[in-house]
Each structure stands twice: as structure tokens, then as C-alpha cells.
Short mmCIF file of C-alpha atoms (C1' of nucleotides) in Angstrom, two decimals:
data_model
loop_
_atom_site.label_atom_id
_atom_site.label_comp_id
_atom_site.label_asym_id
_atom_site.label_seq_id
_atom_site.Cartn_x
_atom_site.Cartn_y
_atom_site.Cartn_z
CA UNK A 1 20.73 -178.84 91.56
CA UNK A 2 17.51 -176.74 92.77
CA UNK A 3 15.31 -176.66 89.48
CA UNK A 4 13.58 -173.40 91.48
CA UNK A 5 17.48 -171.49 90.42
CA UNK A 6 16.95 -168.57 88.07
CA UNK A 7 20.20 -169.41 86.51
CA UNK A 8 18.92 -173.49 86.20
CA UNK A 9 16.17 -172.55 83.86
CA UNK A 10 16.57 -171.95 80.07
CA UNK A 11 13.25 -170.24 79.81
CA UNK A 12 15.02 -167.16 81.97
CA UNK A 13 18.05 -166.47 79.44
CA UNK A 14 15.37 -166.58 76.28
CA UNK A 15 13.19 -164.38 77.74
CA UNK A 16 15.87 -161.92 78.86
CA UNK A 17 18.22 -161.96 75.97
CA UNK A 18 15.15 -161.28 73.55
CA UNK A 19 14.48 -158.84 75.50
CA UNK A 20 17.94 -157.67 75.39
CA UNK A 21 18.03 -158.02 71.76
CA UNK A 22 15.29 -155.72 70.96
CA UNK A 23 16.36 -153.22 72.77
CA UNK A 24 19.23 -153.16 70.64
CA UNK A 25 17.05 -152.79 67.73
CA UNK A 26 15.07 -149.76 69.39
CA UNK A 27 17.23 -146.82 68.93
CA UNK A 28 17.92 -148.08 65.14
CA UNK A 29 13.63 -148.50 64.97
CA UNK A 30 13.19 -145.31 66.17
CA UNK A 31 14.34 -143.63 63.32
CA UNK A 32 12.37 -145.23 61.03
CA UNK A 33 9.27 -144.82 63.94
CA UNK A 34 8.35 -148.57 63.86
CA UNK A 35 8.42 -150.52 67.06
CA UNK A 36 10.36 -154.13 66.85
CA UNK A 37 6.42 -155.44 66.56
CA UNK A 38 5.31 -153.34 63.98
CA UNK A 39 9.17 -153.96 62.17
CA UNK A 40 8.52 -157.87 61.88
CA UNK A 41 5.18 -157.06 60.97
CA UNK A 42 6.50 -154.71 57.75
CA UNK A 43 9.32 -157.78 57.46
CA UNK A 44 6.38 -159.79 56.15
CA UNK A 45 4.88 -157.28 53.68
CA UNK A 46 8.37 -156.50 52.31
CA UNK A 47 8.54 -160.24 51.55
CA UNK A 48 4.59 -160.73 50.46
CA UNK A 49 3.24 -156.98 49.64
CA UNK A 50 -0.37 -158.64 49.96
CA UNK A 51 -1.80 -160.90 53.47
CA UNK A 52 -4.89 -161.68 55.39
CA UNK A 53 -4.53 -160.57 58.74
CA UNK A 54 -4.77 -164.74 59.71
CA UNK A 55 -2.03 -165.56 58.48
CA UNK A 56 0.21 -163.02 59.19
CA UNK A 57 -0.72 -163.75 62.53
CA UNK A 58 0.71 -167.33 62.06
CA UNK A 59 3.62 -165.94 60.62
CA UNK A 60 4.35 -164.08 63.73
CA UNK A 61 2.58 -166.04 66.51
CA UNK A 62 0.41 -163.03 67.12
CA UNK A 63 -3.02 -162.61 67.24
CA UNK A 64 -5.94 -159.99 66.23
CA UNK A 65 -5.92 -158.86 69.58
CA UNK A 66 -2.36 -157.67 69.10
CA UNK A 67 -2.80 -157.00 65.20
CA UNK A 68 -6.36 -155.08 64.68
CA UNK A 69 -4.87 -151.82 66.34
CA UNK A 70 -1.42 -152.50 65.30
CA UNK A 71 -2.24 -152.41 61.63
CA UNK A 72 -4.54 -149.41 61.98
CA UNK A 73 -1.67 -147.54 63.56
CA UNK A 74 0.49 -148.74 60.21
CA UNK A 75 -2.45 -147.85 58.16
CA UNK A 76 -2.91 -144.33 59.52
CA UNK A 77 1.00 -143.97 58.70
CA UNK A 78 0.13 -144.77 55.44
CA UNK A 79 2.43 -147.73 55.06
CA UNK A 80 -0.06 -150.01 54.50
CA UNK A 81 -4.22 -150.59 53.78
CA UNK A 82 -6.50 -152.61 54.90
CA UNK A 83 -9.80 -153.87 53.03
CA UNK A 84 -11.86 -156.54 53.70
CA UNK A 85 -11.87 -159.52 51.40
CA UNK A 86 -14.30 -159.86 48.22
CA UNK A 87 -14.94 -163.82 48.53
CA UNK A 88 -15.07 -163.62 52.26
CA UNK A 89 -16.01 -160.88 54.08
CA UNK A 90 -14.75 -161.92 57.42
CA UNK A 91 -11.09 -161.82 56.18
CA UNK A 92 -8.95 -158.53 56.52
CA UNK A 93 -6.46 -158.45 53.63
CA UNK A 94 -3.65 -156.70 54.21
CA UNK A 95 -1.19 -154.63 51.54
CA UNK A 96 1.86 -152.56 51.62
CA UNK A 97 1.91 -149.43 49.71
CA UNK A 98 4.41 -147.41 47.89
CA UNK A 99 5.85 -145.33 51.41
CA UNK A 100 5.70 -148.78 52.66
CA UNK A 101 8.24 -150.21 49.97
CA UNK A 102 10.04 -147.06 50.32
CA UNK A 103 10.66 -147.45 54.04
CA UNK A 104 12.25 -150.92 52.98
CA UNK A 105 15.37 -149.10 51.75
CA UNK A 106 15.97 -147.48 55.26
CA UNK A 107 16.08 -150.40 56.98
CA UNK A 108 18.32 -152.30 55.26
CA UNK A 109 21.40 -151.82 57.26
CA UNK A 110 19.33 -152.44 60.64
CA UNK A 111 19.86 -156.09 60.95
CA UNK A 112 23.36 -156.08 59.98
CA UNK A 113 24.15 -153.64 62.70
CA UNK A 114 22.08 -155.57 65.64
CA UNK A 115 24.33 -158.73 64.82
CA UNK A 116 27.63 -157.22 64.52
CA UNK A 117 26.98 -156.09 68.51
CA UNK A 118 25.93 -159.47 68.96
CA UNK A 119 29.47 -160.34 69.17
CA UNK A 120 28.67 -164.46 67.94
CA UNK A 121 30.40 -166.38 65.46
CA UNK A 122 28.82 -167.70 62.70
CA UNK A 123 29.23 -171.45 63.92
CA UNK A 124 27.24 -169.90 67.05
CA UNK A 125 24.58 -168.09 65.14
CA UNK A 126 24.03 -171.17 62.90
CA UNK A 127 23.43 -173.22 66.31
CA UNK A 128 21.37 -171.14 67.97
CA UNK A 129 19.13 -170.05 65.02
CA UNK A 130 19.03 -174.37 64.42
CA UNK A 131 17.68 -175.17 68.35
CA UNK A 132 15.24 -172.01 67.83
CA UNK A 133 13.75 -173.38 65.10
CA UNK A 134 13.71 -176.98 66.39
CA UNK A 135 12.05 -175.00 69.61
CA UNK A 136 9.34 -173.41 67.76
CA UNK A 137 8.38 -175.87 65.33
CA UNK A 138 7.40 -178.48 68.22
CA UNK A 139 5.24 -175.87 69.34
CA UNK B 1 20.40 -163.69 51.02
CA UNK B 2 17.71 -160.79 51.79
CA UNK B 3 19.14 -159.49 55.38
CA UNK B 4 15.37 -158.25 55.97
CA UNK B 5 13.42 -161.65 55.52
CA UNK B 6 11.75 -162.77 58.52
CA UNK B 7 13.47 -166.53 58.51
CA UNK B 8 16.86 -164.66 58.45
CA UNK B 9 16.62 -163.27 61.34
CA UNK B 10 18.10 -164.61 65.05
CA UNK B 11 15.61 -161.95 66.97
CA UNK B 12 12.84 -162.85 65.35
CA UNK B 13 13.14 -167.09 66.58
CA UNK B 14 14.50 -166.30 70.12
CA UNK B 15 11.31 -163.31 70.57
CA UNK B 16 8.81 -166.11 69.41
CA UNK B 17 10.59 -169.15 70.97
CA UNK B 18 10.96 -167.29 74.30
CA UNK B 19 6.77 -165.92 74.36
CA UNK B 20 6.02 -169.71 73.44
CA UNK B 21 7.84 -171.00 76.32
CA UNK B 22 6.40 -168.42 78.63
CA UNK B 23 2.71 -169.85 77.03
CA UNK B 24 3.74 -173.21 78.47
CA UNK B 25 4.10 -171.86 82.00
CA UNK B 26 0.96 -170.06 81.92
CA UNK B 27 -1.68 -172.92 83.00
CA UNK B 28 0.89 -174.23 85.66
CA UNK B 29 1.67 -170.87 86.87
CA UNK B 30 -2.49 -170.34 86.66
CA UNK B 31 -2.32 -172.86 89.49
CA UNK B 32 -0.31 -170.73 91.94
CA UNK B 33 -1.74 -167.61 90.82
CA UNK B 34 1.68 -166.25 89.46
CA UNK B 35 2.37 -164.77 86.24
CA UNK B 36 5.68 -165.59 84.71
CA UNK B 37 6.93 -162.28 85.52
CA UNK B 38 5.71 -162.73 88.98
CA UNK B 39 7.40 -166.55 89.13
CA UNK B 40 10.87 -165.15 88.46
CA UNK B 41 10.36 -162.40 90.87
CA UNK B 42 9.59 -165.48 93.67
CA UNK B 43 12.47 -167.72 92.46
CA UNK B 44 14.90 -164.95 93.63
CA UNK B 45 12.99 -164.56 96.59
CA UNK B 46 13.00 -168.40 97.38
CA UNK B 47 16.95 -168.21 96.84
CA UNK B 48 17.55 -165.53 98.91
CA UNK B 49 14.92 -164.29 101.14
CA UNK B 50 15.75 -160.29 101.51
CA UNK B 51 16.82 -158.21 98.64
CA UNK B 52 17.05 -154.45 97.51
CA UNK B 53 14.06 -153.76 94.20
CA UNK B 54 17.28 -152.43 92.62
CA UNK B 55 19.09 -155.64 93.07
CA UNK B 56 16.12 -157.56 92.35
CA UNK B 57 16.10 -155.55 89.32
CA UNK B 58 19.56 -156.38 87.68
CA UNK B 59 18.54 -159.99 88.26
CA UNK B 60 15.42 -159.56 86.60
CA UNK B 61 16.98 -157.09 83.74
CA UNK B 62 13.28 -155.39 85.41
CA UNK B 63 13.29 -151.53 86.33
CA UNK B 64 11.07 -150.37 88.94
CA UNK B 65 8.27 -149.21 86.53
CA UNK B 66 7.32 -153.21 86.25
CA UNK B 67 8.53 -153.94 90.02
CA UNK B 68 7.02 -151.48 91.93
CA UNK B 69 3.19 -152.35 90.85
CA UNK B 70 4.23 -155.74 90.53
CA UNK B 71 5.89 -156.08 94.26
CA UNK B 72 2.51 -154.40 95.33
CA UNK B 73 0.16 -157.20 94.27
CA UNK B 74 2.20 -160.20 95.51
CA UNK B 75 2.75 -158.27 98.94
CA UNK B 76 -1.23 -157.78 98.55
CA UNK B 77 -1.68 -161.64 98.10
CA UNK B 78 1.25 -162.25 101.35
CA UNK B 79 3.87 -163.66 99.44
CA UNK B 80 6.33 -160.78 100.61
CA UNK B 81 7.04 -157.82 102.74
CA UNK B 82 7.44 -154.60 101.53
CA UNK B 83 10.00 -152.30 103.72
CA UNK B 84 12.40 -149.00 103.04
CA UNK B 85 15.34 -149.62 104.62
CA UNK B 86 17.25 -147.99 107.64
CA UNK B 87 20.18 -147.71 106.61
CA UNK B 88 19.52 -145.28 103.52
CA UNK B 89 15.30 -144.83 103.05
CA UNK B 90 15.73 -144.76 99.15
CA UNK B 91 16.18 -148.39 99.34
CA UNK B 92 13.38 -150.62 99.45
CA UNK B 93 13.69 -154.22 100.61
CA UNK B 94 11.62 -156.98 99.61
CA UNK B 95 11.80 -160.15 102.00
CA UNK B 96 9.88 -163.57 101.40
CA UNK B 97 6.92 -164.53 103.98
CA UNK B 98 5.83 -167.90 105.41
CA UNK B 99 3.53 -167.81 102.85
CA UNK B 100 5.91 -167.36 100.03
CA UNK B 101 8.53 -169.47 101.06
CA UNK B 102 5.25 -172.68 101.61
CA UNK B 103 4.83 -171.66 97.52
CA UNK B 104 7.84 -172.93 96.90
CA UNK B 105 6.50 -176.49 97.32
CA UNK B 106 3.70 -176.04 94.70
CA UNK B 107 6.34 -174.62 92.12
CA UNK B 108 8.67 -177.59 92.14
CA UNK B 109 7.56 -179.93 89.82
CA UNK B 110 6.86 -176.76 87.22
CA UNK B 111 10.49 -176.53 85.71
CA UNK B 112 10.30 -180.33 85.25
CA UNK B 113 7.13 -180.17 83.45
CA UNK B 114 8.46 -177.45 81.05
CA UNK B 115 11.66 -178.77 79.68
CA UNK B 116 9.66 -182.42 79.13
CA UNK B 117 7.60 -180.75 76.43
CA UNK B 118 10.22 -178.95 75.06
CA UNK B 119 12.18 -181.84 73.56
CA UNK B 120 15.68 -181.09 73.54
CA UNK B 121 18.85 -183.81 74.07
CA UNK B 122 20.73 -182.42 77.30
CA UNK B 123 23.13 -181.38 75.05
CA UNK B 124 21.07 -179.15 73.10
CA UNK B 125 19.90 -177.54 76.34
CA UNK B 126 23.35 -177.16 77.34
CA UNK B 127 24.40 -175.84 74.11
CA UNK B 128 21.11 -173.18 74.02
CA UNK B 129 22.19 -172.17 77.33
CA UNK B 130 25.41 -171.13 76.98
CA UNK B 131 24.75 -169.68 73.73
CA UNK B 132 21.91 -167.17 75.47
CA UNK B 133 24.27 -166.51 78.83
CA UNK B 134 27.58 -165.74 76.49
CA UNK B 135 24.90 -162.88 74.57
CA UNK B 136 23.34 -162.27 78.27
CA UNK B 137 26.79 -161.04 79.25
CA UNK B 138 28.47 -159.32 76.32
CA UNK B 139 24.56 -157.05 76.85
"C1'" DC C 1 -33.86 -174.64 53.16
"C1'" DG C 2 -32.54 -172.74 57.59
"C1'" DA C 3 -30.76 -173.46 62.30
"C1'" DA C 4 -26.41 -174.59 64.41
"C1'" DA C 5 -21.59 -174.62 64.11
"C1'" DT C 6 -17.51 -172.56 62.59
"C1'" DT C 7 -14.47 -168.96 61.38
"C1'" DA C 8 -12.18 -164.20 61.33
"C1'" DA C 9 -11.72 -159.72 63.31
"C1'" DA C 10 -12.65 -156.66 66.65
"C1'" DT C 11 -13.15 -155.50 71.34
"C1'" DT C 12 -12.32 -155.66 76.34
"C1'" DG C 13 -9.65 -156.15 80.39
"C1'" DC C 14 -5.54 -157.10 82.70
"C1'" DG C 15 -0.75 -157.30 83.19
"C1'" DC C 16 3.93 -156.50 81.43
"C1'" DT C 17 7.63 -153.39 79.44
"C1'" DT C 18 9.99 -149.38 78.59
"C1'" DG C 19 11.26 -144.41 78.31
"C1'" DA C 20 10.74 -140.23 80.57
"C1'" DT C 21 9.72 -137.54 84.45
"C1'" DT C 22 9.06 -136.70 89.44
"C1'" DT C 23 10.03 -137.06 94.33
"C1'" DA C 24 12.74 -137.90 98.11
"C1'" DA C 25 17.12 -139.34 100.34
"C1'" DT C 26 21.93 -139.29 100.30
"C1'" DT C 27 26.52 -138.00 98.73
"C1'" DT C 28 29.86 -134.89 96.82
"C1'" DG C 29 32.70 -131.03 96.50
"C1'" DA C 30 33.46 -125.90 96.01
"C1'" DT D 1 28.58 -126.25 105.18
"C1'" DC D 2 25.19 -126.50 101.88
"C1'" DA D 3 24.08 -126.23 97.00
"C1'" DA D 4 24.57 -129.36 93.18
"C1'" DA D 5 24.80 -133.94 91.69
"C1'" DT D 6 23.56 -138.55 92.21
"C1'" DT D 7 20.75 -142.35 93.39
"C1'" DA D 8 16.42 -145.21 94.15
"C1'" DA D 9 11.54 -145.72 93.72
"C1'" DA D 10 7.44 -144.25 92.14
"C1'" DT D 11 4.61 -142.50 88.59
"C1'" DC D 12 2.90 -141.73 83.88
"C1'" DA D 13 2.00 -142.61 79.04
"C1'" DA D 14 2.16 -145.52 75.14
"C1'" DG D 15 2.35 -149.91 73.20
"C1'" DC D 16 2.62 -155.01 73.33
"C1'" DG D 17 0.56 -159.67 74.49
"C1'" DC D 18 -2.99 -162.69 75.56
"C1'" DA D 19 -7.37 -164.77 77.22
"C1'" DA D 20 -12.08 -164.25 76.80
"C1'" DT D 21 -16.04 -162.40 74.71
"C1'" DT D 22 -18.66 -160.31 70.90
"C1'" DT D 23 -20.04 -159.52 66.16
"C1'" DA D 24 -20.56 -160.67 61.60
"C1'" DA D 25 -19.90 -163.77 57.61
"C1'" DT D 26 -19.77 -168.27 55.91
"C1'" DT D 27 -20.28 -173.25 56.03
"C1'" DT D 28 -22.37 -177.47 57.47
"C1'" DC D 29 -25.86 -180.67 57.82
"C1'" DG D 30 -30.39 -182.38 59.61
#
DNA sequence: CGAAATTAAATTGCGCTTGATTTAATTTGA
DNA sequence: TCAAATTAAATCAAGCGCAATTTAATTTCG
């Protein structure tokens, strides 16, 4: 057993079928014009309407580097706007509009129609979304 | 059951697991001067010494607009050859050097080092992995 | 108090990723 | 045969992702 296979290595099949997976998303994305990033980004405002730019980034295990033009694209798309904090000026606060509510409604059906193609049964998506989340929180 | 929040959502866990695991490479991979992208590229190469950038390609679920630059820098560092074929000149064919096979060594104990901090029972593993190859294949 | 440390975003630079287009070689079929 | 279709890489543009640095605000503590 040569730990140097590609096909020995869970890392490989992550990386690919996430990969795969949002690819799958992108046609549906497109014609709402988010990207999958920007999508999980608008995932937390539809949940929160109101965020410093900190912790969304903990909520998505991305940083400002990734987020500061990100947001201004979403901003400029009027989805969302972006003022800095009263009690501490250092923090960017985040907040979803009224187009960016509205956009909820049109994605709705997205996630529904990524999993049907997924093809797994719901013994097998209850497994895998378990050993993610055992994954993630140990690091 | 909100199909649109973040924690309901398989994509979401196996984009973030699968970027975190690729963050625990990093510093080991730092040590060989190889990127994760580039490490996958030399596993192939370390299993089978000469193949076609299309090839490489389905292995790598990689199209030549991230091969091509990337096959440039490690034949730059003299982990590979670079070579159109004879047969039909559209073909390119990578093959491994000296120097990239003597890499090999320093790799080794990488895999090893990964799955320790990852903290799964072999079953789990085995489990995660078939999970991500039965989606791999129905993509 | 006020200098030093800490914190949050922004910025920079580099590399990956993908979709679309271009270029060149080969194959197909009227 | 040879023009049209196909195939493989390369190229280009746009966006993500991250490490490292910078800038500005706030907190800590001597």
C-alpha cells in the first residue's frame, strides 16, 4: 500500500468532488449572477440580515483577503452595504438589503436540484455530512 | 427545515473540510517546495513516469489552463520534462526526472502526517472514502 | 497618562480554477 | 483529395484563496 497513490489519499476525493460539486451549482448560480463564494456568503445574510465582516469570515473559513473585494462586488450589486461600526471603528458591519432578500426567493430551488444529481441516499448524506462536521470541527 | 441555511448544506462542509485539509499540507509541502496542486501533479508522475497533459488531466479533474503554467514551473525547478510527442504533435508528454523521482523520498512520511491529525477511526476513513469516490463517479 | 500591544480590514502578490477563445495538428467524409 | 470537423494545448480574463504586510482603531498596562 504506497501512501504516495492518488487513489490512497482521502484528501484527493474531497478536494475533487467539492470541486465537482460546485460546478454543479454554477450553471444554476449563474442565473442569479452569484459565484458559489459569493452564494454561501448571501446564505449567511439570508439567515442573519446584519454581520461584521469577522465573523462571517469564521462562518465561512474565509478571510478579509478573500472578503474586502468580495463584499464590495455584492455591495456595488446592491445586495448588500457595508458601514463601519459606531462602537468600534475597525469593524465592517455587514447588512443585506431589500434586492438582497428578494434574491432569496430565486434561489430556493438551487439546493434541492444540486442534491437530487447527487444521486446519495439519505442514510449516505446523513454520514457524510456527520464525518464533515466531525472533520471540520477538529480543525 | 430552511433548504438555504448554511448548516444544511453537504457542499458547503466538504468545500471547507477539503480547503482545511489542503491547509494541513501546506507547511509540509512548504518543505519540498510543492503546492498541493503541484503534489498531486508529482504523485501521478511518481506512479507512472510518462503521461499525456490530457491524461494527466482526467486524473487531476485539471484542464490545461491550470496544467500548462503549472507543468512550466516544476519543469523550470527539474522535476519533469516537457516534450510534444511524435506520434501526433498535439500531444504533450510529461515524464518524471532523476530529480523528481529522488522527491519522492522527502514526500513519504507527508500522507502519514496528515491523516494523524485528522482523527478519524479507519472505519470512518473508509466510510468518507467511498462515500466521495461513489459521488466522484456518478460526476 | 501614553507607549506598546492587539485587533480588524484592507492591500499586495502569487498561485489556482474555470470558461471562452485561439492556434496548430490530425482525422473525417463529401 | 481537401475542406470541414475534431482534438489538444496554450492563452486570456475574471475571480477565489491565502500568506504576509500595512493602516487605523482600540485596549492594555507600566
Amino acid at each position: 500500500m504506497d501512501p504516495l497513490k492518488l487513489s490512497n489519499q482521502l484528501c484527493f476525493p474531497l478536494y475533487a468532488t467539492s470541486k465537482g460539486i460546485i460546478k454543479l451549482y454554477t450553471p444554476l448560480l449563474n442565473e442569479i449572477n452569484l459565484t458559489y463564494t459569493q452564494y454561501i456568503t448571501m446564505m449567511v445574510l439570508w439567515e442573519q440580515k446584519k454581520i461584521g465582516v469577522k465573523l462571517l469570515g469564521e462562518h465561512l473559513f474565509l478571510d478579509s483577503g478573500t472578503l474586502t473585494p468580495l463584499l464590495k462586488k455584492l455591495e456595488q450589486q446592491g445586495l448588500l452595504t457595508r458601514t463601519r461600526s459606531q462602537e468600534d471603528e475597525r469593524n465592517l458591519i455587514v447588512e443585506i438589503t431589500e434586492q438582497g432578500e428578494a434574491l432569496k426567493e430565486r434561489a430556493t430551488d438551487i439546493p434541492a436540484k444540486v442534491i437530487e444529481s447527487m444521486k446519495l441516499t439519505d442514510d449516505e448524506a446523513a454520514t457524510l455530512y456527520q464525518l464533515l462536521y466531525k472533520l471540520l470541527e477538529q480543525m
